[in-house]
mmCIF file of C-alpha atoms in Angstrom:
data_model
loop_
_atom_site.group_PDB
_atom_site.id
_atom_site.type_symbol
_atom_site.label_atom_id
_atom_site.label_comp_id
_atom_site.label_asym_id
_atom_site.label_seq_id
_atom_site.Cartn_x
_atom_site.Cartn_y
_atom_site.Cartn_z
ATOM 1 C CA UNK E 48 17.621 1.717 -24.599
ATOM 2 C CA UNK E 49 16.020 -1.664 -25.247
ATOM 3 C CA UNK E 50 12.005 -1.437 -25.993
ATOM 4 C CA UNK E 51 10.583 -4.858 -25.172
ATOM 5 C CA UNK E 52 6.977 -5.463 -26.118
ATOM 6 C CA UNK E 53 4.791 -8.693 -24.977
ATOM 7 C CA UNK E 54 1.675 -8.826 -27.196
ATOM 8 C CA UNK E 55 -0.632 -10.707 -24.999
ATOM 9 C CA UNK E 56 -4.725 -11.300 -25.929
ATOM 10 C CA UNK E 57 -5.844 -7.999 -23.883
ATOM 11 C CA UNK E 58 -3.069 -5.900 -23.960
ATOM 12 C CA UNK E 59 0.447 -5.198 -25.154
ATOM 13 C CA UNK E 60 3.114 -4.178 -22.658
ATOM 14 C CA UNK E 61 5.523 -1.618 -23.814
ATOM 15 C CA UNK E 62 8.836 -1.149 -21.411
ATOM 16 C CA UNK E 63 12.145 1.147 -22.195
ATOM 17 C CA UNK E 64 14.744 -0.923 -20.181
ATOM 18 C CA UNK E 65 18.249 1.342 -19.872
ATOM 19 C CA UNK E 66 21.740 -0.079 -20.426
ATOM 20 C CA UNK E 67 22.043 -1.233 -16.925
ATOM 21 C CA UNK E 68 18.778 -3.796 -16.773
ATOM 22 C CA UNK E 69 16.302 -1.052 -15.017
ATOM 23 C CA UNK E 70 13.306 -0.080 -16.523
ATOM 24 C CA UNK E 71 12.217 2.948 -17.629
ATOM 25 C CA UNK E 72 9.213 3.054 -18.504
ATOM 26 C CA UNK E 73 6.174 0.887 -18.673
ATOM 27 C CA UNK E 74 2.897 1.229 -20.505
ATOM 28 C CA UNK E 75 -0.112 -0.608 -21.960
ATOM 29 C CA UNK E 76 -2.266 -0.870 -24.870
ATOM 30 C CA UNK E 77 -5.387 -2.467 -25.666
ATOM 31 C CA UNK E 78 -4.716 -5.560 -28.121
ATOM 32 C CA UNK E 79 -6.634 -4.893 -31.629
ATOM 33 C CA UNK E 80 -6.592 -7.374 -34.027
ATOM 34 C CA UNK E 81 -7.669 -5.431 -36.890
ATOM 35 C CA UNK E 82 -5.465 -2.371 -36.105
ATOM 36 C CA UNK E 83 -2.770 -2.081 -39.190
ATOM 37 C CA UNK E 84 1.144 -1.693 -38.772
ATOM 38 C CA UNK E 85 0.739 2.190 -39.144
ATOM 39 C CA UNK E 86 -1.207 2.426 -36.250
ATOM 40 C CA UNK E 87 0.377 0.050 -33.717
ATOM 41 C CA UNK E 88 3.701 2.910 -35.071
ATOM 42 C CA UNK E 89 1.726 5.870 -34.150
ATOM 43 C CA UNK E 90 1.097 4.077 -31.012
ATOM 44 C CA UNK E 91 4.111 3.160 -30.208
ATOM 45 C CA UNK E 92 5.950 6.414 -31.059
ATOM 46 C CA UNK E 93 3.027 7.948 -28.908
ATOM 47 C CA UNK E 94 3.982 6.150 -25.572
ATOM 48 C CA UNK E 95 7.556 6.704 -26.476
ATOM 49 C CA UNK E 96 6.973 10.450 -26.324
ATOM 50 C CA UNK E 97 5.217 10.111 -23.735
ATOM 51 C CA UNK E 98 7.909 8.628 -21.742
ATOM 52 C CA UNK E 99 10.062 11.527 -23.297
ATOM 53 C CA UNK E 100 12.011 8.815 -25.630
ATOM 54 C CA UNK E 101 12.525 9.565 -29.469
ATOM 55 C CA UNK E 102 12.985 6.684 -31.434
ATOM 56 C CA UNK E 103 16.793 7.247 -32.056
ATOM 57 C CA UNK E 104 17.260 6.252 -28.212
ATOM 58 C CA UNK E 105 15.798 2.841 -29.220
ATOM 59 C CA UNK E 106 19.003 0.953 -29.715
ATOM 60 C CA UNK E 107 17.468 -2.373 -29.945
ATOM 61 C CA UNK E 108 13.941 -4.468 -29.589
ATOM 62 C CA UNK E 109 12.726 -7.405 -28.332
ATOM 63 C CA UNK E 110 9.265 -8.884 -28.970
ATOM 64 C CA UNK E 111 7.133 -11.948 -27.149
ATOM 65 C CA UNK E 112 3.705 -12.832 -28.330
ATOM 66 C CA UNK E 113 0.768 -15.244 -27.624
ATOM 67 C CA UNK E 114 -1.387 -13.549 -30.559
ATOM 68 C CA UNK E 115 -0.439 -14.391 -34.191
ATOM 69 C CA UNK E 116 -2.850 -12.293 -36.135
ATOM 70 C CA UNK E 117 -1.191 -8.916 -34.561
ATOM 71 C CA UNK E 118 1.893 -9.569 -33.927
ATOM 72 C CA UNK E 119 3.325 -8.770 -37.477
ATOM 73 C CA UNK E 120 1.533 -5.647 -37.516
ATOM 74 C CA UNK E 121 2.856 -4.642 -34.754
ATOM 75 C CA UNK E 122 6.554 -6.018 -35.633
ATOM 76 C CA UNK E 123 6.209 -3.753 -38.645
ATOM 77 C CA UNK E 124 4.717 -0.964 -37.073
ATOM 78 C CA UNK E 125 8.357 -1.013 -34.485
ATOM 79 C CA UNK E 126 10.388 -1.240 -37.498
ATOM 80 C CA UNK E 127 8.711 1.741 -39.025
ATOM 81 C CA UNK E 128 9.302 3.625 -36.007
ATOM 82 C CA UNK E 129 13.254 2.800 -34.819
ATOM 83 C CA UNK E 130 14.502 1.365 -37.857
ATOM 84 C CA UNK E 131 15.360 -1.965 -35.648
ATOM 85 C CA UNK E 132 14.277 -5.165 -36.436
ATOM 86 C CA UNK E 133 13.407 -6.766 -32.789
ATOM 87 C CA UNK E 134 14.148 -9.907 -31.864
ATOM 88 C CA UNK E 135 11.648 -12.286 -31.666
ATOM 89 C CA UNK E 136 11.054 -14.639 -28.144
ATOM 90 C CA UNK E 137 11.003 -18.306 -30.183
ATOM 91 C CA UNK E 138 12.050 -21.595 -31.002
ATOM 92 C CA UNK E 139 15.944 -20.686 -31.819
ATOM 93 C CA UNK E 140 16.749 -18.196 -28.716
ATOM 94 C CA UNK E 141 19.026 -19.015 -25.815
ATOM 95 C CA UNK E 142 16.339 -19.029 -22.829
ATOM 96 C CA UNK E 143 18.583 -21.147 -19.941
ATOM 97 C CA UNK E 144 15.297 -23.494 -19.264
ATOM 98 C CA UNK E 145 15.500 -27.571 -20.371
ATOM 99 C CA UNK E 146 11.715 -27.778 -21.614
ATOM 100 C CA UNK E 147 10.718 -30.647 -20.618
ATOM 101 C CA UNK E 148 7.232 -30.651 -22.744
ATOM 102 C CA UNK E 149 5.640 -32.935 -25.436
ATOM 103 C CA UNK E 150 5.821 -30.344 -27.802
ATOM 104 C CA UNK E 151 8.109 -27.710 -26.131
ATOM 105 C CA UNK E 152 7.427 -25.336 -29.426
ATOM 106 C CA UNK E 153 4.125 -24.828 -28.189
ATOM 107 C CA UNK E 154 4.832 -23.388 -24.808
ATOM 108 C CA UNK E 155 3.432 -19.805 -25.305
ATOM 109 C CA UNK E 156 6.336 -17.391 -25.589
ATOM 110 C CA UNK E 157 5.309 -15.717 -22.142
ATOM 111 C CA UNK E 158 5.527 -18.391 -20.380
ATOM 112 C CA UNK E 159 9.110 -18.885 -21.260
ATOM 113 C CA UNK E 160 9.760 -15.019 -20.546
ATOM 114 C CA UNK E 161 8.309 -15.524 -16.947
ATOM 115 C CA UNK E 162 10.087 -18.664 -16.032
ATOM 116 C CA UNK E 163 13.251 -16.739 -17.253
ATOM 117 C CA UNK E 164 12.266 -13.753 -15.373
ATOM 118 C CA UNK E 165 11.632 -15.569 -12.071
ATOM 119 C CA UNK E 166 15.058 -17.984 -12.014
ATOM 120 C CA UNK E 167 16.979 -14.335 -11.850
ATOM 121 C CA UNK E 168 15.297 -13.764 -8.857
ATOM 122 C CA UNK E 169 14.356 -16.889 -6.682
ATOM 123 C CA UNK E 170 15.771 -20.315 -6.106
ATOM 124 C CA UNK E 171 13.954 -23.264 -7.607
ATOM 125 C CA UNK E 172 11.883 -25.053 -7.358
ATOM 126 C CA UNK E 173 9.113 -22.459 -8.360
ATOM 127 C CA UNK E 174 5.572 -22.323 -9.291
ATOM 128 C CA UNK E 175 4.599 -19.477 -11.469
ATOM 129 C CA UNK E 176 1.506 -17.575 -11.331
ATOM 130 C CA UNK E 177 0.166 -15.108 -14.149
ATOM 131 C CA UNK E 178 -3.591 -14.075 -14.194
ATOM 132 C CA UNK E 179 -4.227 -12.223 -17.449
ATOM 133 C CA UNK E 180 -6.514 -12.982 -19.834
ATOM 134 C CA UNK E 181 -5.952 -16.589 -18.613
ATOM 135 C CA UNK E 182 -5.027 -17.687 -15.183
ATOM 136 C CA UNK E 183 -1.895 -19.912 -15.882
ATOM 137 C CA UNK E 184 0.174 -22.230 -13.494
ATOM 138 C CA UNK E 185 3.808 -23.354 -14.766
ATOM 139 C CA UNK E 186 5.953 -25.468 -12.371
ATOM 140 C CA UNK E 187 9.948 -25.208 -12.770
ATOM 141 C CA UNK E 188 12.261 -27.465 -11.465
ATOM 142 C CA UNK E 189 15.881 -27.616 -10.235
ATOM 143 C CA UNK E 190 18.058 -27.151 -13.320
ATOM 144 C CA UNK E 191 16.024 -24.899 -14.624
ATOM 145 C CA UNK E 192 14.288 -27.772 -15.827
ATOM 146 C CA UNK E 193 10.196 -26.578 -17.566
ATOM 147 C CA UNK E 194 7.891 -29.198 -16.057
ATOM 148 C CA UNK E 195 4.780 -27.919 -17.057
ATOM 149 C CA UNK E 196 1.910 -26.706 -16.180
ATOM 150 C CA UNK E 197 -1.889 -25.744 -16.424
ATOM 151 C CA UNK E 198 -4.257 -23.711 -18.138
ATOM 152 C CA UNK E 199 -7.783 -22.389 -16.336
ATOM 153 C CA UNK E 200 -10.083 -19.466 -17.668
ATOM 154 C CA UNK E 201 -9.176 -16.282 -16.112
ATOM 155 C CA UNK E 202 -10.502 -14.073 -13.926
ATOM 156 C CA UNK E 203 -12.605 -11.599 -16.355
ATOM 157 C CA UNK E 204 -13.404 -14.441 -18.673
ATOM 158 C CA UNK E 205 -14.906 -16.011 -16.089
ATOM 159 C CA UNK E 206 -17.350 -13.205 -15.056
ATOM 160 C CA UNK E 207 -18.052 -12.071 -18.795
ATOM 161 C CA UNK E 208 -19.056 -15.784 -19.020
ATOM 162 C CA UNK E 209 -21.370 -15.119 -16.297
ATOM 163 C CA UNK E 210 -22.905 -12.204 -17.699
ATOM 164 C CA UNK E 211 -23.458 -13.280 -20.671
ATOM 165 C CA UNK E 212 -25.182 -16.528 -19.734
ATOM 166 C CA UNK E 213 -27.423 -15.613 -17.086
ATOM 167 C CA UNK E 214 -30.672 -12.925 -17.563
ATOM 168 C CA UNK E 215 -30.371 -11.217 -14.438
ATOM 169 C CA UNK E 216 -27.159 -11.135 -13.637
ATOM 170 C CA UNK E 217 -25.382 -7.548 -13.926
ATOM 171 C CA UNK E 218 -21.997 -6.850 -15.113
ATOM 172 C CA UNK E 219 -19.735 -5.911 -11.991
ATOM 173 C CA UNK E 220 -16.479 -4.091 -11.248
ATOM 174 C CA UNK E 221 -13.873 -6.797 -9.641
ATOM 175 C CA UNK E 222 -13.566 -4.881 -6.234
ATOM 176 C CA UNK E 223 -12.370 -6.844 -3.021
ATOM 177 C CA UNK E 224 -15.357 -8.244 -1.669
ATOM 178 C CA UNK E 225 -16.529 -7.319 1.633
ATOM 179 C CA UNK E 226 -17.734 -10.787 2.800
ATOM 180 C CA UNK E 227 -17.646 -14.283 1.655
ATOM 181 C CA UNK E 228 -21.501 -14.288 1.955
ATOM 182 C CA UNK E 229 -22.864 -11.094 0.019
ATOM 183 C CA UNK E 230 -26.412 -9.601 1.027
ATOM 184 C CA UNK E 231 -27.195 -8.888 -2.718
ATOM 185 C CA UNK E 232 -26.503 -10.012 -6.027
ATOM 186 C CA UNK E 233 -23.388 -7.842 -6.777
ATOM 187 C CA UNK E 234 -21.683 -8.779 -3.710
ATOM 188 C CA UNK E 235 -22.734 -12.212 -4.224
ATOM 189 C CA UNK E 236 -21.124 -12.134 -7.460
ATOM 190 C CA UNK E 237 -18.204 -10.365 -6.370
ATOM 191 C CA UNK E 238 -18.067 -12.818 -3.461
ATOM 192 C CA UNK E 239 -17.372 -16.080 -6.124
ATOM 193 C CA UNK E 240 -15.412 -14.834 -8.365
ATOM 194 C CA UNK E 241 -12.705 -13.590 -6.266
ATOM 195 C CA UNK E 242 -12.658 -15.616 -3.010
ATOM 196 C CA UNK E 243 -13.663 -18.432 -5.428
ATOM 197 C CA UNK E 244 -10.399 -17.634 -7.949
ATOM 198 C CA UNK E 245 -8.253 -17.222 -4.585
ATOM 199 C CA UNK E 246 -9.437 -20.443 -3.188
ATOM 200 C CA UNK E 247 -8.813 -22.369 -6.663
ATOM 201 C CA UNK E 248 -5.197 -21.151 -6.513
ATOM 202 C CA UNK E 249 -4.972 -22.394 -3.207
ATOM 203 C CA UNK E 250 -6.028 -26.019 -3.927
ATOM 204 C CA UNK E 251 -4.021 -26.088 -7.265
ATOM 205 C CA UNK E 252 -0.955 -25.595 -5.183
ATOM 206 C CA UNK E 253 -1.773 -28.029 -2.938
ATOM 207 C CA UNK E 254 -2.092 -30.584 -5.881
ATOM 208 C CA UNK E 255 0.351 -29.420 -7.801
ATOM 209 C CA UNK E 256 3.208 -29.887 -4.548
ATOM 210 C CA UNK E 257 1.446 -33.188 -3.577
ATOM 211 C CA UNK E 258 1.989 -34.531 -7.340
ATOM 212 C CA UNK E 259 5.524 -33.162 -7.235
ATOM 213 C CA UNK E 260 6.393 -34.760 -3.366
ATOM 214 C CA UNK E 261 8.319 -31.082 -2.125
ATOM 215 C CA UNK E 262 6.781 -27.475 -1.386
ATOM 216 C CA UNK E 263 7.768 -24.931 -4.222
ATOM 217 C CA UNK E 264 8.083 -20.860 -3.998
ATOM 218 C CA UNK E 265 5.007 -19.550 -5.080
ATOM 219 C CA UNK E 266 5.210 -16.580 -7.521
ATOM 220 C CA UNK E 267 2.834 -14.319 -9.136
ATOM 221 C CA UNK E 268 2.512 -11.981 -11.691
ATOM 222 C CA UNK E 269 -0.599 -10.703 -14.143
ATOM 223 C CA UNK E 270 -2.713 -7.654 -14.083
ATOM 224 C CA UNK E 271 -5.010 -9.554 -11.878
ATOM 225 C CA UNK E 272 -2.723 -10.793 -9.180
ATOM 226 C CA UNK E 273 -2.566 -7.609 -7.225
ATOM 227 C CA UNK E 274 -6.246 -8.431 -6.945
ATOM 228 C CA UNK E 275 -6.374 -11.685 -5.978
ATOM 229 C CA UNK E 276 -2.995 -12.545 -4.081
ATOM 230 C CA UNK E 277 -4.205 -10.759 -1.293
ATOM 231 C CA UNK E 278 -7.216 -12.961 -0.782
ATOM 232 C CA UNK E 279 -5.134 -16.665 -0.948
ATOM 233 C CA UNK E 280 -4.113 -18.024 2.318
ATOM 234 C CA UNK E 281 -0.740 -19.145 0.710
ATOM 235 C CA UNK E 282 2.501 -17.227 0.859
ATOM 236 C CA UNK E 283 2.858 -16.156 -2.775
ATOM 237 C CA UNK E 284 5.252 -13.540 -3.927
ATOM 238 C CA UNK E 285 4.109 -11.013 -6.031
ATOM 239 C CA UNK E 286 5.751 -9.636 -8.741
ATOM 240 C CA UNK E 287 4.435 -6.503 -10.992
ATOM 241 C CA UNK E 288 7.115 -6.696 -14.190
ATOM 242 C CA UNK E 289 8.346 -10.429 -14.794
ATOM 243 C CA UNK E 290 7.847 -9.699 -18.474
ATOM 244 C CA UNK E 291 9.884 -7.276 -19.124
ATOM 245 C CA UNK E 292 12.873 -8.301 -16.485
ATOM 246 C CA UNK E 293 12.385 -12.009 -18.986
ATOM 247 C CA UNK E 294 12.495 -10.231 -22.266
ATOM 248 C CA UNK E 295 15.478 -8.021 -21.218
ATOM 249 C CA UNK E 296 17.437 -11.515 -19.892
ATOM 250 C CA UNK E 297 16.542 -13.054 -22.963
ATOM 251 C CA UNK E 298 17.757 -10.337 -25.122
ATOM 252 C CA UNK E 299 20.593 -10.483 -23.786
ATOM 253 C CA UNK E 300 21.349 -13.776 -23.472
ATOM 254 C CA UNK E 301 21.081 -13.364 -27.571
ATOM 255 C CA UNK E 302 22.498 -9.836 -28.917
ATOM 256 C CA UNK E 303 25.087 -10.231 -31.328
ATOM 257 C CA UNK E 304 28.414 -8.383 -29.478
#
């Protein structure tokens, strides 16, 4: 079994992906910058029993992630559990996409893993979705060509931003609104920041095809897309586990036979 772990800035996703691509198993845990190796291990091992996996079925590991400070910690803390060294998503790794960035070493490791991800499945061109912690749109082109992208607050961000900036406004739970106009404050709150994150995604698609001259598939993935896809009036796929479907193309685009 492969275990294939994205460290992103609220969680890390753990998957057990069998010999033949499907996955196991997925999990999540919260992202803790001051946790130590030992515990990200006991972690680890934890969701891997869960799962009913021992750490002898590991046969090999693959790691992506957008958060420096843990993600040795939690590179040591797989080691000390499997004995495996992962791999590591990077500068160096056979990926199939022509970056075609300033800087393409700063293109955050998930992003890569996504744009992987969604070439096995649909045609380009292709405009990526992933609400997380940030709401990010990448754009890839035919022959698998990077073209870019942008970067916009995300979705809890956003209303944390709110909270914390205004006297009387009240934390909220991200429910589907009932009604563009809300009656009271939480449903006027509610109202914004999901119609109002669905309607940005619908005029950053708009711009985005206008600047490129041709319509693009739309795909999304993200612990907030299941959210907020439903309230966009364009067609946009949806996608629940582009991460680990990348990592697992990745790795083995890269295992040493």
């Amino acid at each position: 079994m492969l275990l294939a772990i994205d460290i992103g800035n609220t969680n890390i996703v753990i998957g057990g992906i069998d010999g033949g691509g499907k996955i196991a198993f997925e999990a999540r845990i919260a992202t803790d910058r001051i946790k130590t190796s030992d515990q990200y291990g006991a972690e680890i091992k934890s969701m891997l029993s869960l799962f009913d996996t021992k750490p002898r079925d590991v046969a090999d590991c693959i790691i992506s992630s957008v958060v420096p400070p843990v993600f040795n910690s939690v590179r040591t803390g797989v080691m000390k559990v499997t004995g495996k060294a992962p791999m590591v998503v990077g500068p160096g790794l056979k990926t199939g996409l022509n970056i075609q960035m300033d800087t393409p070493s700063q293109v955050g490791s998930d992003r890569i893993v996504i744009a992987v991800a969604a070439l096995a499945e649909y045609e380009p061109p292709l405009t990526l979705l992933d609400l997380g912690t940030a709401t990010t749109i990448e754009v890839v082109g035919k022959g698998s060509a990077y073209l870019g992208g942008c970067i916009i607050p995300g979705v809890r961000i956003s209303l944390e931003a709110l909270t914390s900036r205004t006297a009387q406004l009240p934390g909220i739970s991200l429910d589907r609104p009932k009604k563009i106009i809300g009656k009271n404050t939480v449903d006027c709150m509610r109202s914004g920041i999901m119609y109002g994150t669905a309607a940005m995604l619908d005029g950053m698609l708009d711009r985005v095809e206008e600047e490129l001259g041709f319509s693009t598939t739309v795909v999304a993935t993200g612990g907030m897309a299941q959210f907020i896809v439903p309230l966009c009036r364009r067609e946009i796929k949806l996608e629940r586990d582009l991460l680990l479907k990348g990592l697992n193309i990745i790795y083995q685009k890269n295992k040493k036979t």
